[in-house]
XYZ file of C-alpha atoms in Angstrom:
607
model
C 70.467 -17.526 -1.418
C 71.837 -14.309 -2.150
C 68.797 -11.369 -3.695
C 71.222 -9.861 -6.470
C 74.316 -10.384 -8.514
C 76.811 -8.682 -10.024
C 78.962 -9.385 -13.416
C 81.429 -8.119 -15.977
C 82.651 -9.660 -19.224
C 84.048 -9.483 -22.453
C 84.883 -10.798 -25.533
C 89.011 -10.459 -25.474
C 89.548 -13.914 -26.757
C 86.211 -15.544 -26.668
C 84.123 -14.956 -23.933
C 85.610 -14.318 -20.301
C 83.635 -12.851 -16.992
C 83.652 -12.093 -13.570
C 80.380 -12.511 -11.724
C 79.298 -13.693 -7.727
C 75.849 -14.223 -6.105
C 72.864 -15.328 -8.171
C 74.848 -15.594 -11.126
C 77.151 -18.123 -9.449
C 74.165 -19.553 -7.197
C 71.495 -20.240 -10.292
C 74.561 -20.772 -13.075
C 73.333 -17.617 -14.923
C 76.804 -16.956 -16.832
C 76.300 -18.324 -20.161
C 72.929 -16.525 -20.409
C 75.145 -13.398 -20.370
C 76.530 -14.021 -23.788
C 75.231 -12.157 -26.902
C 72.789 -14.282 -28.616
C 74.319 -13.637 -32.455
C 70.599 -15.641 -33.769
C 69.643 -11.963 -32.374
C 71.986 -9.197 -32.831
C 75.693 -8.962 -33.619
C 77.132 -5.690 -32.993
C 79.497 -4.556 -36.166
C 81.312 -1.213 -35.481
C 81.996 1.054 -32.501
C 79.211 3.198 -30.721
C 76.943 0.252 -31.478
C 75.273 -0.115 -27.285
C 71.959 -2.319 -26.465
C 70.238 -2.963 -23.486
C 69.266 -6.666 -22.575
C 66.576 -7.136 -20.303
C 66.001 -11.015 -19.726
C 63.607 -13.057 -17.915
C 64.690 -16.639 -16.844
C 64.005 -19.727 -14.781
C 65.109 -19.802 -11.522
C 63.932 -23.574 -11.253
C 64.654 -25.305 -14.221
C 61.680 -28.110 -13.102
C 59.405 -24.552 -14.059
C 60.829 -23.401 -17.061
C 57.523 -21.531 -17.307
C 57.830 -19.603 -13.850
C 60.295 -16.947 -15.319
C 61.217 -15.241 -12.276
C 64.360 -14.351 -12.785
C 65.818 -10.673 -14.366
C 68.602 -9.801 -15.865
C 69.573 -6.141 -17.160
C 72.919 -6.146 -19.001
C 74.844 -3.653 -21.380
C 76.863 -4.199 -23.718
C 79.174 -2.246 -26.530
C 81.272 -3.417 -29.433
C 84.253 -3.725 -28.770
C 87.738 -5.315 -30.854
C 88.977 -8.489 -29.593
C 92.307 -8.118 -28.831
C 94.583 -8.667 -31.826
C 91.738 -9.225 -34.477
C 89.060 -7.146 -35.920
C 86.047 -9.937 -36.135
C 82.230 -8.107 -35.730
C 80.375 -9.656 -32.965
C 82.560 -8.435 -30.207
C 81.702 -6.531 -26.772
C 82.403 -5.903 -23.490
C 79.761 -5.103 -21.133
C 78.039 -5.660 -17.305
C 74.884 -7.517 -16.027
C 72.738 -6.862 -12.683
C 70.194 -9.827 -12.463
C 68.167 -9.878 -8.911
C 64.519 -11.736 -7.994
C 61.344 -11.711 -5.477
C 61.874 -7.833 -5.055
C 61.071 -4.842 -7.145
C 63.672 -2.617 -8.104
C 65.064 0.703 -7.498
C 65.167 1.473 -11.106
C 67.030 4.498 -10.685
C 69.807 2.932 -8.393
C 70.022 -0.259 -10.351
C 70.678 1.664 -13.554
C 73.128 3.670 -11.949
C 75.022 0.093 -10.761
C 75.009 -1.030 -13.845
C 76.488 2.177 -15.665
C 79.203 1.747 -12.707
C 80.301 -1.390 -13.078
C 80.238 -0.903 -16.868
C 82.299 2.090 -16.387
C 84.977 -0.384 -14.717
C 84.924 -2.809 -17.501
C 85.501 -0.254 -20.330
C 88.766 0.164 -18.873
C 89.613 -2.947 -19.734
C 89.817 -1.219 -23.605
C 91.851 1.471 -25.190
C 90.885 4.380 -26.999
C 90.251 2.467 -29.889
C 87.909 0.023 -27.881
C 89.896 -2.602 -28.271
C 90.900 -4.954 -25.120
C 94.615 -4.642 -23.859
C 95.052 -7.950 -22.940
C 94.022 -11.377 -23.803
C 91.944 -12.487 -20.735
C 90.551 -11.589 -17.844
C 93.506 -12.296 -15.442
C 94.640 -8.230 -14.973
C 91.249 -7.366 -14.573
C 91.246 -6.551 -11.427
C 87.688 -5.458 -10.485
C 86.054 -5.581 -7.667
C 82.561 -6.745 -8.016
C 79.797 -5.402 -5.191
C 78.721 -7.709 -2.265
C 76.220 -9.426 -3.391
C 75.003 -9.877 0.231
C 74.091 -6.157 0.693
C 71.123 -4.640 -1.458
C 72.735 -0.979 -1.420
C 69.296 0.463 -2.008
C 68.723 -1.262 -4.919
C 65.381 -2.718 -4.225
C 61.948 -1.524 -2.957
C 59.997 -2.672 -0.154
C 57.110 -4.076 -2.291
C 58.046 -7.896 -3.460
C 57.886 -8.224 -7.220
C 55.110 -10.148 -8.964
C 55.661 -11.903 -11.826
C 52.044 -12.864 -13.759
C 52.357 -13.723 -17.252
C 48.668 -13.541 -19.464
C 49.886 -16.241 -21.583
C 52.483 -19.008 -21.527
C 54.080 -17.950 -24.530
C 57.096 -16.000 -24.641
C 57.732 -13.218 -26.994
C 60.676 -11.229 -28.114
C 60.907 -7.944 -27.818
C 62.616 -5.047 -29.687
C 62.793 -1.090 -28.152
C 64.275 1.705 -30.332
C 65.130 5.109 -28.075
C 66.408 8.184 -28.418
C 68.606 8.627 -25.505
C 69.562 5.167 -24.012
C 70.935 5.637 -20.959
C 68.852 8.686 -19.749
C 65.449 6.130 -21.099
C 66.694 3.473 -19.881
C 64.990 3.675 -15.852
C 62.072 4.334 -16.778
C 61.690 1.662 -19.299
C 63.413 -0.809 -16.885
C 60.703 -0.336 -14.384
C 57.524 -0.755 -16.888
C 59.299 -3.838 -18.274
C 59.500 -5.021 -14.738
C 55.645 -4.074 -13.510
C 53.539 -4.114 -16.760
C 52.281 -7.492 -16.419
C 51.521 -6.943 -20.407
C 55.121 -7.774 -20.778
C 55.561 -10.064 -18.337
C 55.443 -12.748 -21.200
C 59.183 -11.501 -22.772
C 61.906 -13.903 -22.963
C 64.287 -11.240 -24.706
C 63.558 -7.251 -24.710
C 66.920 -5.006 -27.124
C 66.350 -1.561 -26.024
C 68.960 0.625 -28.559
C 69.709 3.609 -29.777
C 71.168 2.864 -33.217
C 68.999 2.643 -36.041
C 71.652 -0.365 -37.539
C 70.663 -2.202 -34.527
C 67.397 -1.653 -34.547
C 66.893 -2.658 -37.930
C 68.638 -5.487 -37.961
C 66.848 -6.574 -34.729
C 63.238 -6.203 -36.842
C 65.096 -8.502 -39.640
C 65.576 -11.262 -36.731
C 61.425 -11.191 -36.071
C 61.758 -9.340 -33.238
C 58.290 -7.669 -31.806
C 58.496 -4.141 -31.893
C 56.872 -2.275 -28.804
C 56.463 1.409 -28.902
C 57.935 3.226 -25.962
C 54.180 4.596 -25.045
C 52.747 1.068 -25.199
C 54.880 0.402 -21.952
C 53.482 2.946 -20.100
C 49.558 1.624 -21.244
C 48.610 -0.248 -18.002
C 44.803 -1.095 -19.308
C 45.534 -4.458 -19.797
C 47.211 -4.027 -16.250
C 44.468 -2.644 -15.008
C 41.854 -5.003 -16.212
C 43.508 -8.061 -14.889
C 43.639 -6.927 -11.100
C 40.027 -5.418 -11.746
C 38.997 -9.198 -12.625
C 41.107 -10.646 -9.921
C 39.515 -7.585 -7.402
C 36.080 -8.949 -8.951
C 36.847 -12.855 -7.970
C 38.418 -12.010 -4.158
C 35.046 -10.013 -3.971
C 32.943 -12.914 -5.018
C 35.416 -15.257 -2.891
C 34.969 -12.685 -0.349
C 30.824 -12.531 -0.399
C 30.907 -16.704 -1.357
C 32.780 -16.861 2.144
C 30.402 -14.568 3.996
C 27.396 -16.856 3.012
C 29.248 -19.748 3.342
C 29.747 -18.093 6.994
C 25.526 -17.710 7.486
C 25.106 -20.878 6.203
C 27.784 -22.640 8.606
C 26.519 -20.600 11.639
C 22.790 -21.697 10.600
C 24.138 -25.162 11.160
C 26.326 -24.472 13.923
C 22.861 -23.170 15.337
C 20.786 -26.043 13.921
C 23.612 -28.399 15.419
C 23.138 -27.240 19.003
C 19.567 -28.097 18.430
C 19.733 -31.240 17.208
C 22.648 -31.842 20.089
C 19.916 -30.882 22.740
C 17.404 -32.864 21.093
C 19.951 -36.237 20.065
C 21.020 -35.759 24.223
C 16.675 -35.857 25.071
C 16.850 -38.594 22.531
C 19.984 -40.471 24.047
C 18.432 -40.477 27.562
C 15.363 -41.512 26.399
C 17.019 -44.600 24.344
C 19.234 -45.113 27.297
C 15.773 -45.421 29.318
C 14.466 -48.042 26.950
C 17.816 -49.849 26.605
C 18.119 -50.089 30.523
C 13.528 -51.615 30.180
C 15.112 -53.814 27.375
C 17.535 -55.148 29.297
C 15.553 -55.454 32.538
C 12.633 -57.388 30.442
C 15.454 -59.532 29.704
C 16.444 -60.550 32.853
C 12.965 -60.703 33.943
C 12.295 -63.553 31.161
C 15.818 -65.657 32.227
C 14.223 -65.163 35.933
C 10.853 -66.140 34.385
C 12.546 -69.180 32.467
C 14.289 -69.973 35.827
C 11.113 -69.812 37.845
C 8.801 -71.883 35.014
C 11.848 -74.640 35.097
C 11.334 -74.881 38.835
C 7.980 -75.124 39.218
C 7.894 -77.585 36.159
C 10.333 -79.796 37.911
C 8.344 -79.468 41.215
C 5.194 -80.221 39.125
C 6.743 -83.078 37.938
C 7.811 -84.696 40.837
C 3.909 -83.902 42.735
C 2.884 -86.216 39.391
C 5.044 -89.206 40.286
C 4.113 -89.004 43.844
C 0.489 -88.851 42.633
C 1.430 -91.690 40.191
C 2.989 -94.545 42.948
C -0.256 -93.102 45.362
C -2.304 -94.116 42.623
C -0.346 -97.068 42.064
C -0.889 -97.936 45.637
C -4.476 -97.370 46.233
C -4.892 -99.816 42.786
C -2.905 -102.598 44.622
C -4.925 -102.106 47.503
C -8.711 -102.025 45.957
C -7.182 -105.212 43.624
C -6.640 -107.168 46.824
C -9.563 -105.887 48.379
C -11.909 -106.659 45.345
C -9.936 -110.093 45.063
C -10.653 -110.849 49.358
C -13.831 -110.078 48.481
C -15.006 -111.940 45.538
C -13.033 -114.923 48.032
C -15.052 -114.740 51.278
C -18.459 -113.733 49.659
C -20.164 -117.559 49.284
C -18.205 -118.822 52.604
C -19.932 -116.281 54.683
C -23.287 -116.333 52.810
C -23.109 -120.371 53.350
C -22.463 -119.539 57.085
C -24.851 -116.691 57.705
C -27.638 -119.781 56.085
C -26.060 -122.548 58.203
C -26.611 -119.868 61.344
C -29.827 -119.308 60.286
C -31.038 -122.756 60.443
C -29.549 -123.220 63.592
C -31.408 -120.243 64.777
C -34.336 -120.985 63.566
C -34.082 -124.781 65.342
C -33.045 -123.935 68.753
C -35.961 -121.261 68.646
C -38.610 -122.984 67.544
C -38.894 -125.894 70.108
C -38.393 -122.388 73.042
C -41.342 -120.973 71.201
C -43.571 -123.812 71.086
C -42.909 -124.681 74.617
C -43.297 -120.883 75.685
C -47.001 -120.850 73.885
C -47.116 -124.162 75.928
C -46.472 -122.228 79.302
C -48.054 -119.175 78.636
C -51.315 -121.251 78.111
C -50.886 -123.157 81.797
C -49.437 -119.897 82.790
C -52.725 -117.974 81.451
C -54.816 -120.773 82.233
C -53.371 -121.073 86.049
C -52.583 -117.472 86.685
C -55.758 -116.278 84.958
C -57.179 -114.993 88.082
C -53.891 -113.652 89.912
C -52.243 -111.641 86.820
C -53.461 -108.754 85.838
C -54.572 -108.170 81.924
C -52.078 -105.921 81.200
C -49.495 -107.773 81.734
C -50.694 -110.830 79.822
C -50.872 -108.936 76.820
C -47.044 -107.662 77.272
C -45.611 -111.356 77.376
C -48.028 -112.287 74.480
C -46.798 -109.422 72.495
C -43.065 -110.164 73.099
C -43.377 -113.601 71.657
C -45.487 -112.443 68.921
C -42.458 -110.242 67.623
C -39.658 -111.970 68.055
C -40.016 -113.646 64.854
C -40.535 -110.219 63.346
C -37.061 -109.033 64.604
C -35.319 -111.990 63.341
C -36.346 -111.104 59.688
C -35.476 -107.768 60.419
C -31.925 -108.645 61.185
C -31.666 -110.871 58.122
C -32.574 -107.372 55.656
C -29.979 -105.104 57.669
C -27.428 -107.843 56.971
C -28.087 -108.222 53.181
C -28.731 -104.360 52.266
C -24.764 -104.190 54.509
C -23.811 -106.561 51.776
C -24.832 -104.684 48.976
C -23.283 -101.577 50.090
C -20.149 -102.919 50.191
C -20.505 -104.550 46.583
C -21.375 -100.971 45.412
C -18.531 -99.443 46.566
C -16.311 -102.290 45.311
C -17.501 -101.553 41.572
C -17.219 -97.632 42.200
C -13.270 -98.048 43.296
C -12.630 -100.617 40.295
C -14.283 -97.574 37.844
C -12.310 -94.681 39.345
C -8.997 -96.818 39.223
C -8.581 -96.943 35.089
C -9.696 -93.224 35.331
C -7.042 -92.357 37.954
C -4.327 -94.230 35.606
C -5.289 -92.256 32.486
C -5.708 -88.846 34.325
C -1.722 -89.830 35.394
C -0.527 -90.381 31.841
C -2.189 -87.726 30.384
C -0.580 -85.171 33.374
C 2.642 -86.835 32.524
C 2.360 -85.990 28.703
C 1.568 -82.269 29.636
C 4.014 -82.201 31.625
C 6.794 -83.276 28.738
C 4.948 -80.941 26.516
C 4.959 -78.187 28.832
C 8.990 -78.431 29.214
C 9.142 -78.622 25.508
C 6.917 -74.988 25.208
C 9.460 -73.914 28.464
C 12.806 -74.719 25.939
C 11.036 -73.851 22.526
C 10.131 -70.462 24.463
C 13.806 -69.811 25.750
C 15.312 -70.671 22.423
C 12.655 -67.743 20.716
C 13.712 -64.904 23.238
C 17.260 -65.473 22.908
C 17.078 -65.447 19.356
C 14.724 -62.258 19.467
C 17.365 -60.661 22.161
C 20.511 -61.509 19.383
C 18.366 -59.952 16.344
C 17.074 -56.907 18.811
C 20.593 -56.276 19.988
C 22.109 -56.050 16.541
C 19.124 -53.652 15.472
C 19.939 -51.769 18.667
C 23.320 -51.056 17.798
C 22.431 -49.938 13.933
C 20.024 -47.313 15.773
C 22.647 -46.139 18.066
C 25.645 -45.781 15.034
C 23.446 -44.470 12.338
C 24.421 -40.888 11.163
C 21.436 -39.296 13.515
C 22.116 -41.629 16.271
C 23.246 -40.907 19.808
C 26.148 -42.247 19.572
C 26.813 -42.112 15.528
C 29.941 -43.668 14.132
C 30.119 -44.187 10.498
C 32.702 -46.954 10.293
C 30.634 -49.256 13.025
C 27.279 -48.551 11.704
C 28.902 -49.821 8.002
C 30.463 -52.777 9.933
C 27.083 -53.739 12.045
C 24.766 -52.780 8.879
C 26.665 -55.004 7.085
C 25.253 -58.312 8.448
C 22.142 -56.681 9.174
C 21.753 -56.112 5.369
C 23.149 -59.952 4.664
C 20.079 -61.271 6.786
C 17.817 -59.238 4.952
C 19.497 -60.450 1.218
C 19.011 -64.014 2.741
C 14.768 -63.344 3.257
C 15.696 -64.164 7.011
C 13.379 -61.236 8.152
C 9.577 -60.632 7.636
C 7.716 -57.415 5.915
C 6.116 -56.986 9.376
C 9.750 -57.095 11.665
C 11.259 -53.940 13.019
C 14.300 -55.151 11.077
C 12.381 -55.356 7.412
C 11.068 -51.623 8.285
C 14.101 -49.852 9.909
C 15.901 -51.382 6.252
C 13.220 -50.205 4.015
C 12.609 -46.585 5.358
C 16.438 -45.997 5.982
C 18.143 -43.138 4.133
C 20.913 -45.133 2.670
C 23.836 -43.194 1.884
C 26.396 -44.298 -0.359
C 29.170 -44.252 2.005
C 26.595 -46.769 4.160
C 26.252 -49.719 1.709
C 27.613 -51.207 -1.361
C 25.363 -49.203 -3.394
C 27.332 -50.756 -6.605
C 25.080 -54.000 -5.634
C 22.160 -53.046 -7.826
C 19.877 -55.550 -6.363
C 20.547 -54.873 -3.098
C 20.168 -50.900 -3.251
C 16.647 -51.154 -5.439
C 15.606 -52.975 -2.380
C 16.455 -50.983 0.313
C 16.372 -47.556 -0.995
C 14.452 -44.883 -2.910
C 16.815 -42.451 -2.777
C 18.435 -42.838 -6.328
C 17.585 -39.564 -8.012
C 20.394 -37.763 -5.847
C 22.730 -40.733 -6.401
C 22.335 -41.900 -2.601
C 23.465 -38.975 -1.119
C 20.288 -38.174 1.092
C 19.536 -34.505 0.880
C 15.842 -33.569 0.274
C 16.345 -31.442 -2.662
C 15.755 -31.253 -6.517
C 17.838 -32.185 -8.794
C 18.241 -30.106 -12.190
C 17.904 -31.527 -15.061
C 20.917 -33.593 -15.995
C 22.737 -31.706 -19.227
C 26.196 -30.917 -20.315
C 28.644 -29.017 -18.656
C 30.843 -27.306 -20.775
C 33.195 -26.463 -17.989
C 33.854 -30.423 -16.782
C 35.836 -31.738 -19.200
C 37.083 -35.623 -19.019
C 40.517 -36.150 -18.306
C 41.107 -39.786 -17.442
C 41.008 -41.413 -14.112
C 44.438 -40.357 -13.364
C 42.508 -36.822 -12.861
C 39.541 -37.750 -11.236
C 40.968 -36.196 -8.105
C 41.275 -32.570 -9.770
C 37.986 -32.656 -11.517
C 36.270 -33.886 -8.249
C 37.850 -30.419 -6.337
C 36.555 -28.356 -9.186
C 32.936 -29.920 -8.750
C 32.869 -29.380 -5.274
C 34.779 -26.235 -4.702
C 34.247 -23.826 -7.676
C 30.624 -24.006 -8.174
C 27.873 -24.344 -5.909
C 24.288 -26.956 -5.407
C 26.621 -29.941 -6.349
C 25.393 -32.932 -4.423
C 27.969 -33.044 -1.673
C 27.659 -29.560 -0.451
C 26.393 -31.107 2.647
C 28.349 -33.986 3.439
C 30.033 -34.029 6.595
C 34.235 -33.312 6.646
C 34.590 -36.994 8.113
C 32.861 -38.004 4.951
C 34.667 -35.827 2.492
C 38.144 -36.391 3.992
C 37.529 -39.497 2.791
C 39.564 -39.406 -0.609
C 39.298 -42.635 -1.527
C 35.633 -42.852 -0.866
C 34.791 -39.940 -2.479
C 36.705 -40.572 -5.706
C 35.250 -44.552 -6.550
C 31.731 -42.748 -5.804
C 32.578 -39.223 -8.097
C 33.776 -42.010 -10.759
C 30.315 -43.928 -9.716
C 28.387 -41.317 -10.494
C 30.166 -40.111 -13.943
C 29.355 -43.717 -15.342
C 25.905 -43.293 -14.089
C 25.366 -39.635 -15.662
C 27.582 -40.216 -18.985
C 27.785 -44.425 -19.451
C 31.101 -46.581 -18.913
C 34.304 -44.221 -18.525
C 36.111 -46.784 -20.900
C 33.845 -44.886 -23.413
C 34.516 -41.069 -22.883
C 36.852 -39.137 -24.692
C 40.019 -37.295 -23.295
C 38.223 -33.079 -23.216
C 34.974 -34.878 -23.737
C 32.657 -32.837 -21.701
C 30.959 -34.402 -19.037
C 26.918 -34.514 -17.304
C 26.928 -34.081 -13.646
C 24.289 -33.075 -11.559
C 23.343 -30.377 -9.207
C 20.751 -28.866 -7.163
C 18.403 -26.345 -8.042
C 18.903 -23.370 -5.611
């Protein structure tokens, strides 16, 4: 886009010009025609200055940028004598200040050009523009019209005004007033500014409600002045907000290294317990393996026990029965033997007395005493020995019926003392399976609570969308009373810092539950709140807005309760804006309530 343009015109039969570069570019040429609702020049001599701001974007009708300087003369169309005739040239340029000087100058040239376009009577010599022949400036070249310094255009209100300047010497005023039009933000609010010379004009100008400006008042730059004082005074307190905001970010970058070496002690120690956990772990499946083992090895030593037992029974009933069988035969033959006994000896020891009387009786005097009292004594005892014999052989007997009842006692005791190992044996696998069944489920609720530890927001390895996502059915297991008050999982819930971008903090039972930290809205930050009262300054614009009044809160004043919040957090737009809403309803009731302007509560931290 081209940074000036050039034009010439005139009123020969209606309105004809010649123009190139912005005027062309931005379709500036109608705004080149004498606005009669203003001024209508009546007689010759009659000259006014225009200078113009307009649009250059017509979606920012506001955002006058644009200038245009123009002058025009009356002048007689040609062949009639109707007022409200000129000729004249325009210069309008943007973004840069100008060479007032050189610009002027321009514009008397090319005005110069266009006058002889009229004869002495200033009145056009032909009907159109077609003879012209004028050669307008490139309007690629700046030919020293502009300054380095880019122009500024700051209106103090969005009202335009129109303006009316009576001179004494146009053309030799005219710089100087050009550039205070063009710097004095004071008058950066003009739409339309007649500078003149003739007192007709003038007048007739102040009869159209034009605003007249002295020519001093355009060279008073206290309003000027004031403004970039106030904007100095903000970049200053930008400037000093910035340097504490630069302490306070270097505290944390400083406090962050800290709590990076201490999370990285932390990490390894976790790590450490992690790596016990999951060594107890497999310890208990290799405990569980072993127990199964030696249960099923235990069981099989019982049945072996159990047919032994079985066996030895068998045996003791046949035994007992073989017994109870043979007992009368053999007590009827030990009595038959007896009596036979006791007949073949007693004729042998009748007949021995018999001989050891002849025997004494002949052998009295040959045999010596001694050994007559031997063979008497060995007869004497026999009987003796036999009954001896006879008590050996019964108190045999009764041993052996002893030992008979002893085995048929310990037999009924040996069967019970098998059932009962059988039953704690069964019970013992039932323990073994109730015992698996509790570890696994303790390992499944452990692992999930491991996980919360390691994703929460001071975790080692913290991840705010996973600890959500894990927290989630931690929190759903804890709604369904699945935990008790004593469990790691009941206490880790219940002493938690919720924040709101952690939970559904809209679920009112759920957050009374598991979280005290309602006074700052759950945004956990140990600091006092002010007390909650209007501010003037936060007005309610509907929720199509709620994205603008959340960057005011947060950016143009300080202690508001996310001043802390992480940039993961607060990058979060849609996050951020349900909870700012949130918390509006919760300061100021239901936003279906509150009035468009209505000002609003919000809260902040004391300092």
């Amino acid at each position: 886009m081209s940074a000036i343009g050039y034009a010439v015109f005139g009123t020969p039969k209606g309105v004809t010009l010649v123009s190139n570069g912005l005027f062309k570019e931005l379709s500036l040429e109608k705004s080149l025609y004498l606005n009669n609702s203003h001024v209508i020049l009546k007689q010759v001599g009659e000259t006014v200055l225009l200078f113009r701001r307009l649009p250059s974007n017509l979606q920012k009708p506001n955002h006058r940028d644009v200038i245009i300087i123009g002058l025009y003369e009356f002048a007689l169309q040609h062949g009639e004598n109707r007022p409200g005739a000129f000729v004249g040239s325009a210069i309008c340029f943007k973004d840069k200040v100008p060479n007032a000087e050189k610009m002027i100058s321009g514009l008397k040239y090319l005005f110069s050009k266009v006058k002889e376009q009229v004869d002495e009577n200033n009145r056009f010599k032909s009907i159109d523009s077609s003879g012209w022949n004028i050669k307008l400036p490139d309007s690629t070249k700046e030919f020293g019209m502009f300054e380095k310094s880019a122009m500024m255009y700051q209106p103090l209100s969005d009202t335009s005004i129109n303006y009316t300047i009576k001179v004494n010497n146009l053309l030799n005023e005219s710089p100087s007033i050009f550039t205070n039009l063009c710097l004095n933000i004071a008058f950066h609010d003009s739409n339309h500014c007649y500078i003149t010379q003739s007192k007709e004009v003038y007048e007739q100008l102040i009869t159209k409600r034009m605003t007249p400006v002295e020519v001093g008042r355009l060279f008073d730059y206290k309003t000027h002045r004031e403004y970039y004082l106030h904007q100095i005074n903000q970049q200053t307190q930008k400037l000093e907000s910035a340097r504490r905001d630069t302490e306070v970010l270097r505290t944390k970058e400083r406090n962050l290294e800290t709590s990076i070496k201490k999370m990285s002690t932390e990490k390894g120690g976790l790590e450490r317990e992690i790596a016990q956990l999951h060594a107890k772990r497999r310890q208990a499946s290799n405990d569980t393996n072993i127990a199964e083992k030696t249960l099923i090895t235990k069981k099989d030593e019982l049945r072996k026990v159990s047919l032994n037992l079985t066996t030895k029974k068998n045996e003791l009933s046949k035994a007992e029965k073989s017994i109870k069988d043979t007992l009368p035969e053999n007590q009827r033959r030990i009595q038959k033997e007896n009596e036979a006994y006791k007949k073949r000896t007693e004729p042998i020891l009748e007949k021995g007395a018999s001989v050891i009387k002849s025997l004494k009786k002949a052998t009295s005097e040959t045999l010596e005493k001694d050994e007559v009292v031997i063979i008497e004594e060995y007869f004497e005892k026999l009987p003796r020995n036999k009954k001896r014999t006879r008590r050996l052989l019964k108190m045999m007997l009764l041993a052996l019926a002893i030992l008979l009842a002893a085995i048929l006692m310990i037999i009924p005791y040996g069967i019970s003392l098998l059932g009962e190992r059988e039953e704690k044996a069964e019970q013992i696998h039932k323990d073994d399976l109730a015992f698996k069944k509790e570890i696994d489920s303790i390992l499944k609720s452990k692992d999930l609570l491991i996980k919360v530890a390691l994703y929460k927001k001071d975790g080692v390895s913290k991840d705010a969308s996973k600890f959500k996502e894990v927290s989630k059915h931690l929190l759903a297991n804890f709604s369904e009373g699945r935990y008790k008050k004593d469990s790691d999982e009941h206490t880790f819930i219940t002493q938690y810092d919720w924040e709101f971008w952690e939970f559904d903090y809209t679920n009112k039972d759920l957050a009374e539950k598991i979280t005290t930290t309602k006074p700052t809205f759950y945004v956990a930050i140990n600091k006092e709140l002010k007390p909650l009262k209007v501010q003037a300054n936060f007005k309610w614009k509907g929720k199509e807005k709620i994205s603008e009044l959340l960057a005011t809160y947060m950016y143009k004043n300080k202690n508001d309760i996310y001043e802390h919040l992480k940039s993961e957090v607060l990058t979060d737009t849609t996050q951020m804006e349900k909870h700012f809403l949130w918390l509006i309803e919760q300061c100021n009731g239901s936003i279906d309530t509150l009035e468009s302007g209505q000002s609003l509560k919000l809260p902040f931290f004391k300092k």
